XYZ file of C-alpha atoms in Angstrom:
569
model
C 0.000 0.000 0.000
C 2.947 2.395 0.508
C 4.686 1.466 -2.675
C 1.350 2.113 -4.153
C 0.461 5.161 -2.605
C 3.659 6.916 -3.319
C 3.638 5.867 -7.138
C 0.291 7.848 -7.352
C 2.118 11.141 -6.242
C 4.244 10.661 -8.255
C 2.344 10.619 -11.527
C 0.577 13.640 -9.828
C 3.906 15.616 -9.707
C 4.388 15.005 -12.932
C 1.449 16.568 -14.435
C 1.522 19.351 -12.672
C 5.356 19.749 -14.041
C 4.668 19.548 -17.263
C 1.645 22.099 -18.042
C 3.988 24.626 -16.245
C 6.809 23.570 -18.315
C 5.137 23.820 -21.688
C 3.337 26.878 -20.826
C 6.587 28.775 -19.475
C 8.671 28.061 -22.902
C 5.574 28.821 -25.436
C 4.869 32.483 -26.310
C 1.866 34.475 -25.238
C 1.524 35.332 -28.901
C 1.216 33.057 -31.105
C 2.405 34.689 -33.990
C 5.673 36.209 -31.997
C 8.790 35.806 -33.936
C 7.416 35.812 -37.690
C 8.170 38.540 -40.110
C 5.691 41.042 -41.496
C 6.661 39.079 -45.116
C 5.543 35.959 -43.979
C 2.279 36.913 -41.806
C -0.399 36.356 -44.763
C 1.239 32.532 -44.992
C 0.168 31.943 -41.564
C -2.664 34.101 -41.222
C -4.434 32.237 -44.022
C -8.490 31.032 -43.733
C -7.323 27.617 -43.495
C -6.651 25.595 -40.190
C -3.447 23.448 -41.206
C -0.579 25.001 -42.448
C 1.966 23.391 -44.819
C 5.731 22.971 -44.017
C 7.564 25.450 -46.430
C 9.373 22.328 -47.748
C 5.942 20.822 -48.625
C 7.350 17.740 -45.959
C 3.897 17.576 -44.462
C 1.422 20.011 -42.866
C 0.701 20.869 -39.095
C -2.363 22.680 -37.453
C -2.874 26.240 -36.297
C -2.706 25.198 -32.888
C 0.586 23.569 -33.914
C 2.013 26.815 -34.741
C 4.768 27.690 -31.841
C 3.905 24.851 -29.747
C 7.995 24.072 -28.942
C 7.646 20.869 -30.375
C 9.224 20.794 -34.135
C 6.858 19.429 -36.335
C 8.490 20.948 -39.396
C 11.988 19.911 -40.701
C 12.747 23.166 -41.865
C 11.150 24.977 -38.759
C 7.932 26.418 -40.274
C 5.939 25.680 -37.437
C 8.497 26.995 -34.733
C 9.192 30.711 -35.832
C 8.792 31.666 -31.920
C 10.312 29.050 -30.015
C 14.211 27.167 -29.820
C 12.265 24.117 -30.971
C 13.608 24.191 -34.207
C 17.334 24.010 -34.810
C 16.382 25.353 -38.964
C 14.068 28.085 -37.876
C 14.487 31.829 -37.153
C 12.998 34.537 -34.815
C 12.302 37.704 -36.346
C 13.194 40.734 -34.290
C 11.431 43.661 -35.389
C 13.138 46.306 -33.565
C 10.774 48.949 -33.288
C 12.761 52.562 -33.911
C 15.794 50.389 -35.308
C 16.354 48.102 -37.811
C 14.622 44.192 -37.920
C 16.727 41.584 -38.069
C 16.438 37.552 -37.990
C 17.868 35.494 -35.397
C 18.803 31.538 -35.551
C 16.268 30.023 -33.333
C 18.950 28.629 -30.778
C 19.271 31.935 -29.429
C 15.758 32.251 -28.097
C 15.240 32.557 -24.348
C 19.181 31.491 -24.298
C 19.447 34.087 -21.753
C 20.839 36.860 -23.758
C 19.274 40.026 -24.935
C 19.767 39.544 -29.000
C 16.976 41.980 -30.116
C 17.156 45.728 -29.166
C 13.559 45.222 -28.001
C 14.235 42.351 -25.251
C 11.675 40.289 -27.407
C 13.746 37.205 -27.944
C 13.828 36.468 -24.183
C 10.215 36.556 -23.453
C 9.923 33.451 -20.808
C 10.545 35.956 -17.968
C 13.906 34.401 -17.054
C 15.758 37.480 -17.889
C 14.280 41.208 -18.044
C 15.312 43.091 -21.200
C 15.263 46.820 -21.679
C 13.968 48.249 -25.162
C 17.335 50.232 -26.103
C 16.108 50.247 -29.654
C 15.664 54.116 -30.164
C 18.636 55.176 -28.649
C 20.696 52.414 -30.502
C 18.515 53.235 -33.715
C 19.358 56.845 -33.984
C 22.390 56.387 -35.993
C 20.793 53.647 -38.412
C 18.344 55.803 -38.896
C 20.144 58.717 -39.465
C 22.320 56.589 -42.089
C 18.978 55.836 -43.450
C 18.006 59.152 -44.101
C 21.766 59.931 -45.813
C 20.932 56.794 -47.828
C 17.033 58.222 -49.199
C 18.932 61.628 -49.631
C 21.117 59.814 -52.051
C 18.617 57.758 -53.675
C 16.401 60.991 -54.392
C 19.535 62.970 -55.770
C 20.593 59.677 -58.188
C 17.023 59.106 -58.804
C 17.240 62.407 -60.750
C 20.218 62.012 -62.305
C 19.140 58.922 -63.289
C 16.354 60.264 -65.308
C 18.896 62.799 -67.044
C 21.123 60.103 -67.890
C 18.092 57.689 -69.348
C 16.708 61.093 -71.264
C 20.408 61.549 -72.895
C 21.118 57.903 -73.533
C 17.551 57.737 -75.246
C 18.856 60.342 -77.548
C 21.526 59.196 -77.828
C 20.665 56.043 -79.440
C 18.734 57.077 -81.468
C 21.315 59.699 -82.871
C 23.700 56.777 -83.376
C 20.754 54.855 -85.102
C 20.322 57.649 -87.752
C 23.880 57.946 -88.156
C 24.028 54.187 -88.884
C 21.068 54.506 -91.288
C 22.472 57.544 -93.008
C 26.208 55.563 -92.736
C 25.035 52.921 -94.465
C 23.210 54.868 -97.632
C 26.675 56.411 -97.809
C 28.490 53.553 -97.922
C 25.918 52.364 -100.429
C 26.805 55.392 -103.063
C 30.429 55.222 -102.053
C 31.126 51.690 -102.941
C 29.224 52.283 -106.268
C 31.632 54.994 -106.874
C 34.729 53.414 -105.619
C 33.948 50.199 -108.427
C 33.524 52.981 -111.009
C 37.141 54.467 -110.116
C 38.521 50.990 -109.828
C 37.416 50.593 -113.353
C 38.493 53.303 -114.438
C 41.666 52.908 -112.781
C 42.590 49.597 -114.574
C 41.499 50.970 -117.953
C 43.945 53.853 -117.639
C 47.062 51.452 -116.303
C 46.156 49.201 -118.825
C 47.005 52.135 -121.670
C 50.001 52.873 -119.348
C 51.215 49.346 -119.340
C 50.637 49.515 -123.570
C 52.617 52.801 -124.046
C 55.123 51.339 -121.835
C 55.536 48.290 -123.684
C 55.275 50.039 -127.023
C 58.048 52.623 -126.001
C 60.199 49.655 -124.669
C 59.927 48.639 -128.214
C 60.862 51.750 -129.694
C 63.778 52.304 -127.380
C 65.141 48.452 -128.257
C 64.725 49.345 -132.221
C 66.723 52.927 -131.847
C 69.314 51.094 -129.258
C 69.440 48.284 -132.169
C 69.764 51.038 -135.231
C 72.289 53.025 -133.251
C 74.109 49.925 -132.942
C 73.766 48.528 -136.664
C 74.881 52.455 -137.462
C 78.099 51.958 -135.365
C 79.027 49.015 -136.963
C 78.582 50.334 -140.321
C 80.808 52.899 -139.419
C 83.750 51.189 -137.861
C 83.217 49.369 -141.530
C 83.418 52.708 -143.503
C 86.585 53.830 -140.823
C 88.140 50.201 -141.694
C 87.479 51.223 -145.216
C 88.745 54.592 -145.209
C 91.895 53.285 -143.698
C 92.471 50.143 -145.963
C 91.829 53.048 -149.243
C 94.045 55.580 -147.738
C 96.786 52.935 -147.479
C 95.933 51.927 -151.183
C 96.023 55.783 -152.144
C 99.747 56.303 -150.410
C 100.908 53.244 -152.323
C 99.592 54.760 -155.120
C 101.412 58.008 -154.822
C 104.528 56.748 -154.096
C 104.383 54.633 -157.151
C 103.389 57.409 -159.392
C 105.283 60.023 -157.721
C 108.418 59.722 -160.672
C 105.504 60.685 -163.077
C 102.996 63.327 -161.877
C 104.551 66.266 -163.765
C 103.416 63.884 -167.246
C 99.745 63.152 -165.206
C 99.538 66.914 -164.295
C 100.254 67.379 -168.727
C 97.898 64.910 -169.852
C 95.003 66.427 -167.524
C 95.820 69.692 -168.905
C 95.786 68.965 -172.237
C 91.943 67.291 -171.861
C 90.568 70.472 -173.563
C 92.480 69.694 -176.467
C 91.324 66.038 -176.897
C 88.664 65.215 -179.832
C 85.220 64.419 -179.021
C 85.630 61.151 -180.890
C 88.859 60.791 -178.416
C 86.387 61.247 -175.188
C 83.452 59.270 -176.512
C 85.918 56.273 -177.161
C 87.090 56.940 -173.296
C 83.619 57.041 -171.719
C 82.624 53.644 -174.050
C 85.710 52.497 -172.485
C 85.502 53.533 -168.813
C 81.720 52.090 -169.577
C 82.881 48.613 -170.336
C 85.229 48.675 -167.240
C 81.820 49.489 -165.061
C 79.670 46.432 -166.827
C 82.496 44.119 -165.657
C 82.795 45.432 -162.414
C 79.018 45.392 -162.179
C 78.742 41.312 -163.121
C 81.440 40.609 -161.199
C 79.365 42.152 -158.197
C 76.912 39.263 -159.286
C 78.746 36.417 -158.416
C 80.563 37.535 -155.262
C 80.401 39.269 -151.938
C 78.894 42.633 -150.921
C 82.202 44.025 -150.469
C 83.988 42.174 -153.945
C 82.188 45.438 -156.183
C 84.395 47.828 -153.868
C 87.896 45.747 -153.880
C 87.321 45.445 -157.663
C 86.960 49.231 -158.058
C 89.708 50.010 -155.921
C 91.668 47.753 -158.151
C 90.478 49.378 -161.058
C 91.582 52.632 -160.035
C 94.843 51.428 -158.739
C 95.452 50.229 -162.455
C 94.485 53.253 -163.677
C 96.723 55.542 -160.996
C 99.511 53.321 -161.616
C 99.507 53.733 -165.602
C 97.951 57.416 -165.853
C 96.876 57.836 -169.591
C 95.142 60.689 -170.640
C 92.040 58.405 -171.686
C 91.737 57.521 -168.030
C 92.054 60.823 -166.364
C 89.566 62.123 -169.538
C 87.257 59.351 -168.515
C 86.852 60.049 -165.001
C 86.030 63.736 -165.895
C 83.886 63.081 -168.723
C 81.697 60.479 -166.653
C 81.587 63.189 -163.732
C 80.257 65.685 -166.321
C 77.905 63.423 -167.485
C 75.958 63.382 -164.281
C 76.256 66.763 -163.417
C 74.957 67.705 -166.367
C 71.307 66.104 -165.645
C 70.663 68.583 -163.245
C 71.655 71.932 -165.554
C 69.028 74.742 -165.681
C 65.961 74.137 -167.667
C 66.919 76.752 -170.571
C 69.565 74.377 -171.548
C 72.774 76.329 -170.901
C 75.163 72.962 -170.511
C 78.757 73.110 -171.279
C 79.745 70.786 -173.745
C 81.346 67.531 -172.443
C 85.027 68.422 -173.469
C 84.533 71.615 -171.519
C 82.894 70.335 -168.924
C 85.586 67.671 -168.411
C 88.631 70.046 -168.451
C 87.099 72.177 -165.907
C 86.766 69.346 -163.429
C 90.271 67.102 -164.262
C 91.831 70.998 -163.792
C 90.121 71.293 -160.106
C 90.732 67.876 -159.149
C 93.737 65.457 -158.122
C 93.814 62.022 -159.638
C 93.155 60.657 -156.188
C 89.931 62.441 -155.483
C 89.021 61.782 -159.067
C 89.503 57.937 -157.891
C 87.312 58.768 -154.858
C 84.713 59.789 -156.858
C 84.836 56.701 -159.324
C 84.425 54.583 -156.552
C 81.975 56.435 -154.513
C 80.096 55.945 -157.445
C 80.282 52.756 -157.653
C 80.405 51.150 -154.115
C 76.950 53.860 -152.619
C 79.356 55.723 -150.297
C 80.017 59.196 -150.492
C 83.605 60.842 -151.222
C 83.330 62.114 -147.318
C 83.409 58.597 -146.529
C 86.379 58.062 -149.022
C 88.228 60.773 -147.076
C 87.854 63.217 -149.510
C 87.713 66.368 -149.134
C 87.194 70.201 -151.452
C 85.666 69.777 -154.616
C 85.007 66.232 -154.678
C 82.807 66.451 -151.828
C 80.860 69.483 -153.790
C 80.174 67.487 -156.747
C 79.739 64.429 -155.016
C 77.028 65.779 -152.858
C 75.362 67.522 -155.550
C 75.075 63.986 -157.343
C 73.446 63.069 -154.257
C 71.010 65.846 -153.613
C 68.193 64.127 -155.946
C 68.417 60.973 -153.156
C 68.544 62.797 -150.176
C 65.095 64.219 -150.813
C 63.212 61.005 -151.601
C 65.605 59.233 -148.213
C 63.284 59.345 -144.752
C 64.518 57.880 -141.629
C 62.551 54.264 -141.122
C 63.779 54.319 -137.173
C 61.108 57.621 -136.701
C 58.973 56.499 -133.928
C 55.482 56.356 -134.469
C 53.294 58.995 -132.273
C 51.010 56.251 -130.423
C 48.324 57.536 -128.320
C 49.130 57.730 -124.868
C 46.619 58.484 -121.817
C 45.930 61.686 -120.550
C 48.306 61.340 -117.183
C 46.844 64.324 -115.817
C 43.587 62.703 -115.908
C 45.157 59.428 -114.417
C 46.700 61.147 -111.619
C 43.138 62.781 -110.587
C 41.663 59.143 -111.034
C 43.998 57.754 -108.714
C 44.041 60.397 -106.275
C 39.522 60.212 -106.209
C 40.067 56.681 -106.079
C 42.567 56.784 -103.155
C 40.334 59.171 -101.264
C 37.126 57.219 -101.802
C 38.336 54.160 -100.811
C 39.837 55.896 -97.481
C 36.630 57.733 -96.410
C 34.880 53.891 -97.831
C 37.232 52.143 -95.009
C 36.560 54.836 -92.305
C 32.803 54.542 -92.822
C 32.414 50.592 -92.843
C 34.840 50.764 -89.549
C 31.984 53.619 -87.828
C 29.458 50.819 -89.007
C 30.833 48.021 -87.317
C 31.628 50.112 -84.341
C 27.325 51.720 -84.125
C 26.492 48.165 -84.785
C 28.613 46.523 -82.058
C 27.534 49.608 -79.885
C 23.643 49.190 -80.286
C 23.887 45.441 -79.764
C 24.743 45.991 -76.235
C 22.010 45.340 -73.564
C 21.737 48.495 -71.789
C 19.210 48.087 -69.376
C 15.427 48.200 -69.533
C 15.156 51.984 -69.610
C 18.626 52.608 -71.661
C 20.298 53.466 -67.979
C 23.440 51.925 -68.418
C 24.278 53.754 -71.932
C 26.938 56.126 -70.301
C 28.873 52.926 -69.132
C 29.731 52.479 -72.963
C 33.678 53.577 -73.603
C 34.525 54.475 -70.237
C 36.405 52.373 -67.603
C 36.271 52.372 -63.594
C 39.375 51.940 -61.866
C 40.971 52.011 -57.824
C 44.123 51.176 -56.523
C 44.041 48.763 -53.553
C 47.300 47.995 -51.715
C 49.916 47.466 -55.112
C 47.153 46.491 -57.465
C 45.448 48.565 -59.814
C 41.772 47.603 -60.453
C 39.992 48.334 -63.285
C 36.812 47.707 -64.488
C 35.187 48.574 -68.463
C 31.408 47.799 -68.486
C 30.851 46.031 -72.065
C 34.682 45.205 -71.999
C 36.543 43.611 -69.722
C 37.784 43.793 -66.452
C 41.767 43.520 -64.992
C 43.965 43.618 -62.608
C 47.159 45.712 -62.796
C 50.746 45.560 -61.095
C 53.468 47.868 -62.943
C 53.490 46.998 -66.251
C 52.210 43.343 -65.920
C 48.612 43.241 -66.140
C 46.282 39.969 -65.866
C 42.680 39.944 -67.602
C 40.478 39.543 -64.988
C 38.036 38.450 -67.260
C 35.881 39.545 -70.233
C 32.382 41.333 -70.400
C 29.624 38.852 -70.105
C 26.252 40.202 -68.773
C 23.980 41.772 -66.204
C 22.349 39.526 -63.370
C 20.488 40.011 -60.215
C 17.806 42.099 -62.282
C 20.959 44.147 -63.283
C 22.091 44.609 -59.995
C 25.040 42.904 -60.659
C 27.796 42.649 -63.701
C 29.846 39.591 -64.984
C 33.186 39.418 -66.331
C 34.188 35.724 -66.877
C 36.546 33.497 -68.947
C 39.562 35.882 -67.313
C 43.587 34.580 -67.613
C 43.695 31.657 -65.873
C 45.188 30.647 -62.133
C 48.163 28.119 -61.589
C 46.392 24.850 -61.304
C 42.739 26.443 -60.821
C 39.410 27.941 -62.725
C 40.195 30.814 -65.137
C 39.398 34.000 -63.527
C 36.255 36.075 -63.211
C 35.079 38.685 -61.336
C 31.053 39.814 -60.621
C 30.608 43.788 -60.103
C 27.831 44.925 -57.567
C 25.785 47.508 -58.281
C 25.160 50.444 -55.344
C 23.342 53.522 -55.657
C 25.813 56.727 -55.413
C 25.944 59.833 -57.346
C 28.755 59.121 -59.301
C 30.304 55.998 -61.319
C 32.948 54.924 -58.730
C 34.366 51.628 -57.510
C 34.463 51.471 -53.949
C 36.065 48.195 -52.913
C 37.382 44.901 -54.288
C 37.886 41.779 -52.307
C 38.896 38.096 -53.195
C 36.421 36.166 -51.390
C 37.354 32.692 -53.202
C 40.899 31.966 -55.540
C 40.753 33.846 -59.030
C 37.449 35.090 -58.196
C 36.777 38.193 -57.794
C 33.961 40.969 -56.240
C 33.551 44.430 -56.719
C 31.507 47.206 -55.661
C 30.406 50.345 -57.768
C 28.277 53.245 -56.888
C 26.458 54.575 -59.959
C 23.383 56.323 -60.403
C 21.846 54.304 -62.726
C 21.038 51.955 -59.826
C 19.290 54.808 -58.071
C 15.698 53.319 -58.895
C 12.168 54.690 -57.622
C 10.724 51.736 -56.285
C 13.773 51.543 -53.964
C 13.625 55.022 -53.489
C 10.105 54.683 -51.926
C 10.797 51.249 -49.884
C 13.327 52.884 -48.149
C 11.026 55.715 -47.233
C 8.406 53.757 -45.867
C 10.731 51.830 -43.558
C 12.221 55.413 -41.999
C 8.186 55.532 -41.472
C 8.057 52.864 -39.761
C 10.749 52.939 -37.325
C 9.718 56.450 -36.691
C 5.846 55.749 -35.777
C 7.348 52.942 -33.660
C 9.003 55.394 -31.404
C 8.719 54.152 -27.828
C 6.829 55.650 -25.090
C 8.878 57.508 -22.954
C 10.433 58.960 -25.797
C 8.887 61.693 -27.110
C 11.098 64.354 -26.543
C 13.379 62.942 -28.848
């Protein structure tokens, strides 16, 4: 009966424990320790309430009960039930924050407003508006900001709107240029090749002409070292000749100056003579070499030097006559042949008389014989009716060439057409690349375009080109921190990825966050993991209304919330 009786008190003790237990550790409110975000989820019409992670559901009365029903702590916002859950402090006059649930009635004041430690254990005192001051003054410095960059925002979306669509028109009125350009460029181009192509003819054809005068001027050498050989080989002939006849010139000088005296019949029998000498000469030309006529002469008149007769000396002088006497005045005053013939034998030495002979015979002048005085009169007035019918076939012919001056403007247009042709397809490319660019819903990020962000942390030089790429500088080594890849975080954020890469690790990258400030400005960089990198930039473009107006509301807030007691401040 003892053992039985004190086994009931026992179980009595017990029960009373354990209503006092549950009821000391379980909040007054029910809803204490869930955010203003997440009221409506609990709040809702319906009595069970699903696990966030969709594990299973639980009951109002369920809610904050300190027993975890929830794996991930949706039923114990409140309590220290739930190692995954967290208390929401809201910090009336300050700023909320979240707490892990293990530091619920752990004896510590965590909140501002004591309301983490509500089982009575420990008394906290609401320090929140005194400790809030300076949030909330750095909250007002942070809606001053956002209201200034909100309106330079708007400037900056105005000017990048027109902007674009100034580079769009330039594109469009680029590309009609371009258009016209090229048409004239291929018209130049043609033109161009038409106009070398008459250069490169003339060229070729005065080439030729060149080569033909080079080769005439060369053919006329050789003809004369052949007339100097000639003239050399005669004049040794000639002095052999003198010195033979030298014992007998005063008879020679006798028999020429009795030619007057001779009988016509006398002369005619000489020039039929002298005539027959020529027709042998002439068939013996026939049968041998172009110079055999000209050895066969000389001999001829070596014969005739070296046994002077008067018939010979008569000859010579009549023949002589003979031709100049088909080009005597028209009225017919001609000297009869006797007379004619003295004059010249008188006037003349046997040797140019033997000059003349075989000028006549071998088609070179008596200059060329190395005559000289009257000879070369009457020779070159036997030559005077040839001379005018001779023309000189090396003339070159008077081709028509192309107009350089025109050529030179052709090249120069087509020079300077296809430079300002270059300089306009490279603006294309560059408006086309330009425009491609996402720059933001409402344009804002347009005035990143060209320009680059840099700061100098410790012995690094950071720098940062939106729409570029991003790197990291140390003297004159500098490593690509990576190249531009694209906005994320509802362009909160910038990428830069596929950078140079790390000794035996990823290539590197670096992601650039986004904070409202009044100027473009990077504020820090930090290496929170190897090769990659984060960055923070102020910019305006960041400086968004809806922001702008959130932040308001919460100084609201935290200012209705003042505490009593506290109304002087």
């Amino acid at each position: 009966m003892r053992v039985h009786s004190i086994f009931i008190l026992l179980l009595f003790f017990i029960a009373l424990f354990l209503p006092s237990s549950s009821s000391s550790s379980a909040p007054k409110d029910p809803f204490l320790g869930i955010s203003p975000q997440d009221e409506k989820y609990y709040k809702s019409s319906s009595d069970s309430i699903s696990c966030k992670d969709g594990s299973k559901k639980f009951s109002k009365s369920q809610l904050n009960d300190d027993f975890c029903d929830c794996p991930d702590g949706t039923d114990e916002p409140g309590t220290s039930a739930c190692p995954a859950a967290k208390f929401y402090c809201k910090n009336a006059g300050h700023i909320p924050q979240l707490l892990f649930s293990s530091r619920v009635n752990d004896g510590i004041c965590d909140c501002c407003d004591g309301s983490d430690e509500y089982n009575g254990k420990l008394k906290c005192t609401n320090t929140c508006w005194e400790d809030g001051k300076v949030a909330r003054d750095k909250l007002v410095k942070k809606i001053a900001t956002y209201k200034e960059g909100a309106t330079i925002r708007k400037l900056e979306i105005e000017k990048a709107k027109l902007s674009i669509a100034k580079d769009a028109a330039e594109l469009t009125k680029l590309k009609n240029e371009e258009k016209i350009l090229k048409g004239r460029v291929i018209e130049l181009k043609e033109r161009k090749e038409q106009i070398e192509k008459a250069e490169e003819k003339a060229r070729l054809q005065k080439e030729k002409e060149e080569k033909e005068k080079r080769e005439a001027e060369e053919a006329s050498k050789e003809k004369g070292k052949a007339d100097e050989e000639g003239k050399v080989e005669n004049g040794e002939v000639e002095e052999e000749s003198s010195t033979e006849n030298k014992p007998t010139e005063g008879k020679h000088d006798d028999i020429i100056g009795n030619v007057e005296d001779s009988s016509s019949n006398e002369a005619v029998k000489v020039e039929h003579s002298d005539a027959g000498l020529a027709a042998e000469v002439e068939n013996d030309s026939s049968s041998k070499s172009e110079g055999a006529p000209v050895s066969m002469v000389e001999e001829h008149v070596l014969e005739n030097t070296a046994s002077p007769t008067h018939t010979d000396v008569s000859s010579v002088a009549t023949e002589i006559d003979h031709d100049a006497g088909s080009k005597t005045s028209p009225d017919g005053d001609r000297k009869p042949e006797s007379e004619a013939s003295s004059e010249i034998s008188d006037g003349l030495s046997r040797e140019e008389l033997g000059r003349i002979v075989a000028s006549r015979w071998t088609g070179e002048s008596a200059e060329n014989q190395g005559g000289t005085g009257k000879s070369d009169d009457i020779d070159d007035e036997l030559d005077e009716g040839y001379e005018e019918e001779s023309y000189d076939d090396t003339t070159p012919y008077n081709y028509d060439e192309p107009d350089l001056s025109e050529a030179a403007d052709v090249r120069k247009e087509f020079d300077e057409s296809s430079a300002k042709l270059s300089k306009i397809q490279s603006r294309i490319s560059s408006l086309t690349k330009k425009l491609k660019h996402d720059f933001g819903p409402e344009k804002e990020f347009y005035a990143f375009y060209g320009h680059c962000f840099e700061i100098k942390q410790n012995k690094y030089v950071y720098k940062v080109c939106p729409y570029k790429e991003a790197s990291q500088e140390e003297g004159y080594a500098t490593t690509r921190l990576g190249s531009w890849d694209k906005f994320e975080d509802s362009y909160k954020m910038m990428v830069f990825s596929n950078g140079d890469g790390c000794w035996s690790g990823p290539d590197r990258s670096m992601k650039v966050k986004l904070r409202c400030g009044l100027k473009n400005d990077i504020t820090n960089v930090d290496e929170p993991s190897r090769c990659e990198y984060v960055a923070s930039l102020s910019t305006p473009a960041v400086c968004v209304e809806d922001k702008l107006k959130e932040l308001q509301h919460k100084l609201d807030m935290m200012n209705q919330e003042q505490p009593r007691g506290h109304d002087e401040l």
